[in-house]
Amino acid sequence: MSNRAGRRIARPAMLALATVAALLANAPVARVQAQLRPPTFTPPPVVPPPTFTPPPVVPPPTLTPPPIVPPVVPPLQPTNLDPGRTPRGTVPDVLPMVDREFRRLRHTRITPSQCNYLNGGATCAPLWVIDDWRGGNGGKKRKRVPREAGGVRRASPRAVAARSFVPDQIVVELDGALTDAQTDTLARRHRLTRLGSQRISLLDSTIALFRIGGRRSPQTVVRELGADVGVRSVQSNFLYALQGDKPAAAAEEGDPAQYALTKLRLPQAHALSRGGNVIVAVIDSGIDGAHPELAEALAGSFDALISKQGPHLHGTGIAGAIAAHARLIGSAPSAKILAIRAFGTAKAGAESTSFVILKSLDYAASHGARIVNMSFAGPNDPLIARGLAAVAAKGIVMVAASGNAGPTSPPLYPAANPSVIAVSATDSSDGLFAASNRGSHIAVAAPGVDIFLPAPGGKYEMMSGTSFSAAYVSGVVALMIARDPLLKPDQVRAILTQTAHDLGAPGRDDLFGAGEVDAFAAVSAVQGGAIAAPAVAIPEPSAAK
């Protein structure tokens, strides 16, 4: 190989060797520089936030109301409308009666728990309220009715059902030493207006009726007066309602049907006694003493309302159930009626108060009454309870209607008072009147459904209610007392219950008491003079379960 060629090969090799040598010489320096050089910071990658996507809006479902299906009403079975001949369990054709009564009672508040009793009390038509002569006024505009003397206001369609006392009155028993001037001073001190006062011999005290001023409640004034000198007792002026109910289907005038005579065995009892000259006080609405059925039957009269009202259907019917003696026959046709008006006579209803009834009891006790008939009902009234106890202490027999408030009602008074004989009502089939009150205080039962009775103006009406059952029993008691004037109230009760015809469950029950009165058996048990009938224990009143 020539020298020129050798030099061409050696030169690159030498350059490579020189480069390697330089790298080897500089390697420590580069390593130190690399160690001293600060680390390079590499930021993390930027991650964008997640994008929020709202859920889709779902429209609410469209509610489709269910189709309205009219109720299926079975057709009424055409039957005889005569309650006495319509068999139980059938549906009477009541549409004409419903139409007529609905128009008559169009202003009456509907109360679903109460019934209009048709078909002799066997059928309940829960369409409106027929209670204690409360009806409409034929669509005419109502007028404001003033208070009667003595503080009695004529009842509205919901009067006694909605309230149990007069909201702006109180009854006060005053100390006998107080003069009229001192009584007026007491009234001014308590912002009261005296409406009236009466000396009550039964209680040996003076009872005053006051109107409350200043929109205060009776409870507030009772508390204020309770500690006042000269005040013995104070209470609300409680309300009472007559217990008669007029059926929708009225009998034709002059119908002589009186099934009660047979049920009570009155013709047989009248062969022994007719109640001659026994005075029966009837505390009720006005009585038509000019009715032929009551000719010469009134021993006297007293208007506790001090009103100018005329005779009323209820009071006339009660007097007729006791003493009718012309086309009809009462339970004591020869008894005498002491007519005491304590209830008003408005078509809308009739009600009375504690003050008026206490005056009536006092009059009856001081004017020869041997029996007091009370065909009305109300709350448990402390003042009236004292009056009843005083009447009983005088040996006077008291008979009262159990009430027409039905099976769920609590005991009503005065019937539930232990001194009073409580009477429930039966129909011509010896079934209980559907509206009759029940309870352990019921003593006996008597007919009270579809009773044909005298009405004012020489007319006659068919009526129903425990009012008329009580009246029949009052007459039976008159037959007993006429046979033995020495009878005491507990002896009368014992004879009535021991001789009664058992109805319902065997033995005494809360519907009929001891059973339906048997006038013939009761009068026969009275042996003219001393009698050995034991007194009976009177249970505390309680509503039937």
Coordinates of C-alpha atoms in Angstrom, one line a residue:
M1 CA 0.0 0.0 0.0
S2 CA 1.4 3.4 -0.9
N3 CA 2.1 6.0 1.7
R4 CA -0.7 8.3 0.3
A5 CA -3.2 5.6 0.8
G6 CA -2.0 4.8 4.3
R7 CA -2.4 8.5 5.2
R8 CA -6.0 8.6 3.9
I9 CA -6.9 5.7 6.2
A10 CA -5.0 6.9 9.3
R11 CA -6.5 10.4 9.4
P12 CA -10.1 9.4 10.2
A13 CA -8.9 6.9 12.7
M14 CA -6.9 9.5 14.5
L15 CA -9.8 11.9 14.5
A16 CA -12.0 9.3 16.0
L17 CA -9.4 8.5 18.7
A18 CA -9.1 12.2 19.4
T19 CA -12.8 12.5 19.9
V20 CA -13.0 9.5 22.2
A21 CA -10.1 10.9 24.2
A22 CA -11.8 14.3 24.5
L23 CA -15.0 12.7 25.6
L24 CA -13.2 10.6 28.2
A25 CA -11.5 13.7 29.5
N26 CA -14.7 15.7 29.7
A27 CA -16.9 12.9 31.3
P28 CA -16.4 13.9 35.0
V29 CA -17.2 17.5 34.2
A30 CA -20.4 16.7 32.4
R31 CA -21.4 14.4 35.3
V32 CA -20.9 17.1 37.8
Q33 CA -22.7 19.6 35.7
A34 CA -25.6 17.2 35.4
Q35 CA -25.7 16.8 39.2
L36 CA -25.7 20.6 39.8
R37 CA -28.3 21.4 37.1
P38 CA -31.8 21.9 38.8
P39 CA -34.4 19.4 37.8
T40 CA -36.8 20.3 35.1
F41 CA -40.5 20.6 36.5
T42 CA -43.0 19.2 34.2
P43 CA -46.6 20.3 35.1
P44 CA -49.3 17.7 35.2
P45 CA -51.6 17.7 32.3
V46 CA -54.7 19.9 32.7
V47 CA -57.8 17.8 32.9
P48 CA -61.0 19.7 32.1
P49 CA -63.9 19.4 34.7
P50 CA -66.7 17.0 33.9
T51 CA -69.5 18.6 32.1
F52 CA -72.9 18.4 34.0
T53 CA -75.7 17.3 31.9
P54 CA -79.2 17.8 33.6
P55 CA -81.6 14.9 33.5
P56 CA -84.3 15.1 30.9
V57 CA -87.5 16.8 32.1
V58 CA -90.3 14.2 32.2
P59 CA -93.8 15.8 32.1
P60 CA -96.1 14.6 34.9
P61 CA -98.6 11.9 34.0
T62 CA -102.0 13.1 33.0
L63 CA -104.6 12.0 35.6
T64 CA -107.8 10.8 34.0
P65 CA -110.7 10.8 36.6
P66 CA -112.6 7.6 36.7
P67 CA -116.0 7.7 35.1
I68 CA -118.9 8.7 37.3
V69 CA -121.2 5.7 37.6
P70 CA -124.6 6.7 38.9
P71 CA -125.8 4.5 41.8
V72 CA -128.2 1.8 41.0
V73 CA -131.4 2.4 42.9
P74 CA -133.8 -0.5 43.0
P75 CA -137.4 0.4 42.2
L76 CA -139.6 0.8 45.2
Q77 CA -142.2 -1.8 45.7
P78 CA -145.7 -0.3 45.5
T79 CA -147.4 -1.1 48.8
N80 CA -150.2 0.1 50.9
L81 CA -149.1 3.4 52.7
D82 CA -151.1 2.5 55.8
P83 CA -148.4 2.0 58.4
G84 CA -150.6 -0.4 60.3
R85 CA -151.0 -2.7 57.3
T86 CA -147.6 -2.4 55.6
P87 CA -145.7 -5.6 56.4
R88 CA -142.3 -5.2 58.1
G89 CA -139.4 -5.8 55.7
T90 CA -141.1 -4.3 52.6
V91 CA -140.2 -1.0 51.1
P92 CA -143.2 1.4 51.2
D93 CA -143.9 3.7 48.3
V94 CA -142.8 6.8 50.2
L95 CA -142.0 9.1 47.3
P96 CA -145.2 11.3 47.8
M97 CA -144.5 11.5 51.5
V98 CA -140.8 12.3 50.9
D99 CA -141.6 15.0 48.4
R100 CA -144.3 16.6 50.7
E101 CA -142.1 16.5 53.8
F102 CA -139.0 17.7 52.1
R103 CA -140.8 20.9 50.9
R104 CA -142.2 21.4 54.4
L105 CA -138.9 20.9 56.1
R106 CA -136.7 22.5 53.4
H107 CA -135.1 24.9 56.0
T108 CA -134.2 22.2 58.5
R109 CA -130.6 21.3 58.9
I110 CA -129.8 17.9 57.6
T111 CA -128.4 15.6 60.3
P112 CA -127.3 12.2 58.9
S113 CA -127.5 10.4 62.2
Q114 CA -131.2 11.2 62.6
C115 CA -134.1 9.8 60.6
N116 CA -137.5 10.7 59.4
Y117 CA -139.4 7.6 60.6
L118 CA -142.0 6.4 58.2
N119 CA -144.0 3.2 58.1
G120 CA -144.9 3.3 61.7
G121 CA -141.4 3.9 62.8
A122 CA -140.0 0.9 61.0
T123 CA -138.5 2.7 58.0
C124 CA -135.7 5.3 58.5
A125 CA -135.4 7.9 55.7
P126 CA -132.2 9.8 56.7
L127 CA -133.1 12.8 54.5
W128 CA -133.9 15.5 57.1
V129 CA -134.7 16.1 60.7
I130 CA -138.3 15.8 62.1
D131 CA -137.9 16.4 65.8
D132 CA -140.1 18.1 68.3
W133 CA -142.3 19.9 65.8
R134 CA -139.4 21.6 64.0
G135 CA -140.3 22.2 60.4
G136 CA -139.9 24.7 57.6
N137 CA -142.3 27.6 56.8
G138 CA -143.2 26.8 53.3
G139 CA -140.4 28.8 51.8
K140 CA -141.6 32.1 53.2
K141 CA -139.0 34.5 54.5
R142 CA -138.4 34.1 58.2
K143 CA -139.2 36.9 60.6
R144 CA -137.3 37.7 63.7
V145 CA -139.3 36.2 66.6
P146 CA -139.3 38.1 69.9
R147 CA -138.7 36.4 73.2
E148 CA -141.7 35.4 75.2
A149 CA -142.2 36.7 78.6
G150 CA -139.9 34.9 81.0
G151 CA -137.1 34.7 78.5
V152 CA -138.3 31.9 76.2
R153 CA -137.5 32.2 72.5
R154 CA -139.3 30.2 70.0
A155 CA -137.2 27.3 68.7
S156 CA -135.3 27.4 65.4
P157 CA -135.1 24.2 63.4
R158 CA -131.8 23.3 65.2
A159 CA -132.6 24.9 68.6
V160 CA -132.3 22.2 71.2
A161 CA -130.2 19.9 69.0
A162 CA -127.5 22.5 68.7
R163 CA -127.5 24.1 72.2
S164 CA -128.6 23.0 75.6
F165 CA -129.0 26.4 77.3
V166 CA -130.0 30.0 76.5
P167 CA -126.7 31.7 75.6
D168 CA -127.4 35.1 77.2
Q169 CA -129.3 34.1 80.4
I170 CA -128.6 32.7 83.8
V171 CA -130.9 31.5 86.6
V172 CA -130.0 32.6 90.2
E173 CA -131.3 31.3 93.5
L174 CA -131.3 34.4 95.8
D175 CA -131.0 34.6 99.5
G176 CA -134.5 35.1 100.9
A177 CA -133.4 38.2 102.8
L178 CA -132.6 40.2 99.7
T179 CA -135.0 43.0 98.8
D180 CA -135.8 44.0 95.2
A181 CA -133.5 47.0 95.5
Q182 CA -130.6 44.8 96.7
T183 CA -131.3 42.4 93.9
D184 CA -131.2 45.2 91.3
T185 CA -127.9 46.4 92.9
L186 CA -126.5 42.9 92.5
A187 CA -127.6 42.9 88.9
R188 CA -125.9 46.2 88.1
R189 CA -122.7 45.1 89.8
H190 CA -122.5 42.1 87.5
R191 CA -123.9 43.9 84.4
L192 CA -127.1 41.9 84.4
T193 CA -130.7 42.7 83.6
R194 CA -133.4 41.1 85.7
L195 CA -136.1 39.6 83.4
G196 CA -138.2 38.2 86.2
S197 CA -138.2 36.5 89.6
Q198 CA -140.5 34.0 91.3
R199 CA -140.9 32.7 94.9
I200 CA -140.6 28.9 94.6
S201 CA -142.2 27.2 97.5
L202 CA -140.8 23.8 96.6
L203 CA -137.3 25.1 97.2
D204 CA -138.2 27.7 99.9
S205 CA -136.3 30.3 97.9
T206 CA -136.6 33.0 95.3
I207 CA -135.4 32.3 91.7
A208 CA -134.5 35.1 89.4
L209 CA -133.8 35.1 85.7
F210 CA -131.2 37.5 84.4
R211 CA -130.0 38.6 80.9
I212 CA -126.2 38.8 80.6
G213 CA -124.6 42.0 79.3
G214 CA -121.3 42.5 77.6
R215 CA -121.2 39.4 75.3
R216 CA -120.1 37.2 78.2
S217 CA -120.7 33.5 78.4
P218 CA -123.0 32.1 81.1
Q219 CA -120.0 30.1 82.5
T220 CA -118.1 33.3 83.1
V221 CA -121.0 35.0 84.9
V222 CA -121.7 31.8 86.9
R223 CA -118.1 31.9 88.2
E224 CA -118.4 35.6 89.1
L225 CA -121.7 35.3 90.9
G226 CA -120.8 32.1 92.7
A227 CA -119.0 33.9 95.5
D228 CA -121.3 36.9 95.8
V229 CA -123.1 37.5 99.1
G230 CA -126.8 36.8 98.7
V231 CA -126.5 34.2 96.0
R232 CA -127.3 30.6 97.0
S233 CA -126.8 29.0 93.6
V234 CA -126.4 30.1 89.9
Q235 CA -126.6 28.1 86.7
S236 CA -127.4 28.3 83.0
N237 CA -131.0 28.6 81.9
F238 CA -131.2 25.1 80.3
L239 CA -133.5 24.3 77.4
Y240 CA -136.1 21.5 77.1
A241 CA -137.9 20.3 74.0
L242 CA -141.3 18.5 73.6
Q243 CA -141.0 14.9 72.6
G244 CA -143.7 14.5 69.9
D245 CA -143.0 13.6 66.3
K246 CA -145.5 14.0 63.5
P247 CA -145.4 11.1 60.9
A248 CA -145.4 12.1 57.3
A249 CA -148.6 10.2 56.4
A250 CA -151.5 11.6 58.4
A251 CA -154.6 9.5 59.0
E252 CA -158.0 10.7 57.7
E253 CA -159.9 12.9 60.2
G254 CA -162.4 10.9 62.3
D255 CA -160.5 7.6 62.1
P256 CA -161.6 5.8 65.3
A257 CA -158.6 3.3 65.3
Q258 CA -157.1 3.3 68.8
Y259 CA -155.0 0.2 69.1
A260 CA -153.6 1.4 72.4
L261 CA -156.8 0.6 74.2
T262 CA -156.4 -3.1 73.4
K263 CA -152.7 -3.1 74.1
L264 CA -153.1 -1.5 77.5
R265 CA -156.3 -3.4 78.3
L266 CA -158.0 -0.1 79.1
P267 CA -161.6 -1.2 78.6
Q268 CA -161.2 -3.8 81.3
A269 CA -159.4 -1.4 83.6
H270 CA -162.2 1.2 83.2
A271 CA -164.6 -1.2 84.6
L272 CA -162.7 -0.9 87.9
S273 CA -161.6 2.8 87.7
R274 CA -161.9 5.8 85.4
G275 CA -159.6 8.1 87.3
G276 CA -162.4 10.2 88.7
N277 CA -161.3 13.7 89.9
V278 CA -157.6 12.8 90.1
I279 CA -155.7 15.9 89.0
V280 CA -153.0 15.3 86.4
A281 CA -150.7 18.3 85.8
V282 CA -149.7 18.5 82.2
I283 CA -146.6 20.7 81.8
D284 CA -146.6 21.3 78.0
S285 CA -147.7 23.7 75.3
G286 CA -151.2 25.2 75.3
I287 CA -154.2 22.9 75.6
D288 CA -157.5 23.4 73.7
G289 CA -160.0 23.0 76.6
A290 CA -162.9 23.7 74.2
H291 CA -162.3 20.5 72.2
P292 CA -165.2 18.1 72.5
E293 CA -162.8 15.4 73.7
L294 CA -161.8 17.6 76.7
A295 CA -165.2 19.0 77.6
E296 CA -165.1 19.8 81.4
A297 CA -161.8 18.0 81.7
L298 CA -159.7 21.0 82.8
A299 CA -159.4 21.6 86.5
G300 CA -157.5 24.8 85.9
S301 CA -154.7 26.4 83.9
F302 CA -151.5 28.4 84.4
D303 CA -149.5 30.2 81.8
A304 CA -145.9 30.0 83.0
L305 CA -144.8 31.9 79.9
I306 CA -147.2 34.9 80.6
S307 CA -148.0 34.8 76.9
K308 CA -151.1 35.3 74.7
Q309 CA -150.5 32.2 72.6
G310 CA -153.4 29.9 71.7
P311 CA -153.7 26.1 72.0
H312 CA -151.0 23.9 70.5
L313 CA -151.1 20.5 68.8
H314 CA -148.7 18.8 71.2
G315 CA -150.3 19.9 74.5
T316 CA -153.8 19.2 73.2
G317 CA -152.8 15.7 72.1
I318 CA -151.2 14.9 75.5
A319 CA -154.3 16.0 77.4
G320 CA -156.4 13.9 75.0
A321 CA -154.3 10.8 75.5
I322 CA -155.0 11.1 79.2
A323 CA -158.6 12.3 79.4
A324 CA -160.4 12.1 76.1
H325 CA -164.0 11.0 76.5
A326 CA -166.0 11.6 73.4
R327 CA -165.2 9.9 70.1
L328 CA -161.9 8.8 71.6
I329 CA -161.1 7.4 75.0
G330 CA -158.1 8.4 77.0
S331 CA -156.4 6.2 79.6
A332 CA -158.2 8.1 82.4
P333 CA -161.4 9.6 80.9
S334 CA -162.7 11.0 84.2
A335 CA -159.4 12.5 85.4
K336 CA -159.0 16.3 85.6
I337 CA -156.2 18.1 83.7
L338 CA -154.3 21.0 85.3
A339 CA -153.1 22.7 82.1
I340 CA -149.7 24.4 82.5
R341 CA -148.3 26.2 79.5
A342 CA -144.5 26.1 79.6
F343 CA -143.7 25.7 75.9
G344 CA -144.3 28.1 73.0
T345 CA -146.5 27.3 70.0
A346 CA -144.5 28.4 67.0
K347 CA -144.5 26.2 63.9
A348 CA -140.7 26.1 64.0
G349 CA -140.8 24.4 67.3
A350 CA -141.5 24.6 71.0
E351 CA -139.1 24.9 73.8
S352 CA -138.9 25.9 77.4
T353 CA -136.2 26.7 80.0
S354 CA -135.2 25.9 83.5
F355 CA -136.8 29.0 84.9
V356 CA -140.2 28.4 83.3
I357 CA -140.3 24.6 84.1
L358 CA -139.4 25.3 87.8
K359 CA -142.3 27.7 88.0
S360 CA -144.5 25.1 86.4
L361 CA -143.5 22.4 88.9
D362 CA -144.1 24.7 91.8
Y363 CA -147.5 25.6 90.5
A364 CA -148.5 21.9 90.0
A365 CA -147.3 21.0 93.5
S366 CA -149.2 23.8 95.2
H367 CA -152.5 23.3 93.3
G368 CA -153.5 19.7 94.1
A369 CA -151.8 17.7 91.4
R370 CA -151.3 14.0 92.2
I371 CA -149.5 13.3 89.0
V372 CA -147.2 15.4 86.8
N373 CA -146.9 14.5 83.2
M374 CA -143.6 15.8 81.6
S375 CA -143.5 14.9 77.8
F376 CA -140.3 16.9 77.2
A377 CA -136.6 16.3 77.5
G378 CA -133.3 18.1 78.0
P379 CA -130.0 18.1 79.9
N380 CA -129.3 17.2 83.5
D381 CA -130.3 20.4 85.3
P382 CA -129.3 20.8 89.0
L383 CA -132.1 23.3 89.8
I384 CA -134.8 21.1 88.1
A385 CA -133.4 18.1 89.9
R386 CA -133.9 19.8 93.2
G387 CA -137.4 20.7 92.2
L388 CA -138.2 17.1 91.2
A389 CA -136.9 15.8 94.5
A390 CA -139.2 18.3 96.3
V391 CA -142.2 17.2 94.3
A392 CA -141.5 13.6 95.0
A393 CA -141.2 14.4 98.7
K394 CA -144.8 15.6 98.6
G395 CA -146.0 12.2 97.4
I396 CA -146.7 13.3 93.8
V397 CA -146.0 10.8 91.0
M398 CA -144.0 12.1 88.0
V399 CA -144.0 10.5 84.6
A400 CA -141.8 11.6 81.7
A401 CA -141.1 10.7 78.1
S402 CA -137.8 8.9 77.7
G403 CA -137.0 11.1 74.6
N404 CA -136.9 10.8 70.8
A405 CA -133.2 11.0 70.3
G406 CA -132.6 7.4 69.3
P407 CA -130.4 4.5 70.4
T408 CA -127.1 6.4 70.6
S409 CA -128.4 9.3 72.8
P410 CA -127.3 9.6 76.4
P411 CA -130.0 9.6 79.1
L412 CA -132.3 12.7 78.8
Y413 CA -134.0 14.5 81.7
P414 CA -136.3 14.6 83.6
A415 CA -136.9 11.0 82.5
A416 CA -133.5 9.9 83.8
N417 CA -134.1 11.4 87.2
P418 CA -134.5 8.6 89.8
S419 CA -137.8 10.2 91.1
V420 CA -139.4 10.0 87.7
I421 CA -141.1 7.1 85.9
A422 CA -139.4 7.0 82.4
V423 CA -141.5 5.6 79.5
S424 CA -140.4 4.4 76.1
A425 CA -142.7 4.0 73.1
T426 CA -144.0 0.9 71.3
D427 CA -145.9 0.4 68.0
S428 CA -149.0 -1.7 67.1
S429 CA -146.8 -4.8 66.8
D430 CA -145.1 -4.3 70.2
G431 CA -141.9 -3.2 68.5
L432 CA -139.8 -0.3 69.9
F433 CA -140.3 3.1 68.3
A434 CA -137.1 3.5 66.4
A435 CA -136.5 7.0 67.8
S436 CA -137.1 6.0 71.4
N437 CA -134.3 6.5 73.9
R438 CA -132.9 3.5 75.6
G439 CA -131.2 3.0 79.0
S440 CA -131.2 1.5 82.4
H441 CA -133.5 4.2 83.7
I442 CA -136.4 3.1 81.4
A443 CA -139.2 1.8 83.8
V444 CA -142.0 0.7 81.4
A445 CA -143.2 1.1 77.8
A446 CA -146.5 2.1 76.3
P447 CA -148.0 2.7 72.8
G448 CA -146.6 5.8 71.2
V449 CA -146.6 5.2 67.4
D450 CA -149.4 6.4 65.2
I451 CA -151.6 7.5 68.1
F452 CA -154.9 9.1 67.1
L453 CA -155.4 12.2 69.2
P454 CA -157.4 15.5 69.4
A455 CA -156.0 18.6 67.9
P456 CA -156.9 22.3 68.3
G457 CA -160.0 23.5 66.7
G458 CA -162.0 20.4 67.2
K459 CA -159.8 18.4 64.8
Y460 CA -157.8 15.2 65.2
E461 CA -154.2 14.2 64.3
M462 CA -152.2 11.0 64.1
M463 CA -149.0 11.5 66.1
S464 CA -146.0 9.6 67.3
G465 CA -143.4 9.9 70.0
T466 CA -142.5 9.0 73.6
S467 CA -144.6 12.0 74.7
F468 CA -147.8 10.2 74.1
S469 CA -146.5 7.0 75.7
A470 CA -145.9 8.9 78.9
A471 CA -149.3 10.5 78.7
Y472 CA -151.0 7.0 78.5
V473 CA -149.0 5.9 81.6
S474 CA -149.9 9.1 83.5
G475 CA -153.6 8.2 82.9
V476 CA -153.0 4.6 84.1
V477 CA -151.5 6.0 87.3
A478 CA -154.6 8.2 87.7
L479 CA -156.8 5.0 87.5
M480 CA -154.6 3.5 90.3
I481 CA -154.8 6.6 92.6
A482 CA -158.5 6.9 92.1
R483 CA -158.8 3.4 93.4
D484 CA -156.5 4.0 96.3
P485 CA -155.7 7.7 97.1
L486 CA -153.0 6.7 99.6
L487 CA -150.7 5.2 97.0
K488 CA -147.1 6.5 97.2
P489 CA -144.8 7.1 94.2
D490 CA -142.6 4.1 94.9
Q491 CA -145.7 1.9 95.3
V492 CA -147.0 3.1 92.0
R493 CA -143.7 2.3 90.3
A494 CA -143.5 -1.1 91.8
I495 CA -147.1 -2.1 90.7
L496 CA -146.5 -0.8 87.1
T497 CA -143.2 -2.7 86.7
Q498 CA -144.5 -5.9 88.4
T499 CA -147.7 -6.1 86.3
A500 CA -146.2 -5.0 83.0
H501 CA -146.3 -7.4 80.0
D502 CA -142.7 -8.4 79.2
L503 CA -141.4 -7.4 75.8
G504 CA -138.1 -8.0 74.1
A505 CA -135.5 -10.1 75.9
P506 CA -136.8 -12.0 78.9
G507 CA -136.9 -9.9 82.0
R508 CA -136.1 -6.2 82.3
D509 CA -134.1 -4.6 79.5
D510 CA -133.0 -1.1 78.4
L511 CA -135.5 -0.9 75.6
F512 CA -138.8 -1.6 77.2
G513 CA -137.9 -1.5 80.9
A514 CA -140.1 -4.0 82.7
G515 CA -142.3 -4.2 79.6
E516 CA -145.5 -2.7 78.3
V517 CA -147.9 -1.3 80.9
D518 CA -151.0 -3.5 81.6
A519 CA -153.6 -1.1 82.9
F520 CA -156.1 -3.8 84.0
A521 CA -153.4 -5.8 85.9
A522 CA -152.1 -2.6 87.5
V523 CA -155.5 -1.4 88.7
S524 CA -156.5 -4.9 89.8
A525 CA -153.3 -5.0 92.0
V526 CA -154.6 -1.9 93.9
Q527 CA -156.9 -3.3 96.6
G528 CA -158.4 0.0 97.8
G529 CA -156.5 1.1 100.9
A530 CA -153.3 -0.3 102.3
I531 CA -151.1 -2.0 99.7
A532 CA -148.1 -4.2 100.2
A533 CA -146.2 -3.4 97.0
P534 CA -142.5 -3.1 97.8
A535 CA -140.4 -0.2 96.7
V536 CA -138.1 -1.1 93.9
A537 CA -134.4 -0.1 93.5
I538 CA -133.9 2.5 90.7
P539 CA -130.6 2.0 88.8
E540 CA -128.5 4.9 87.8
P541 CA -129.3 6.0 84.3
S542 CA -127.1 4.9 81.5
A543 CA -127.5 4.7 77.7
A544 CA -128.2 1.3 76.2
K545 CA -125.1 -0.3 74.8

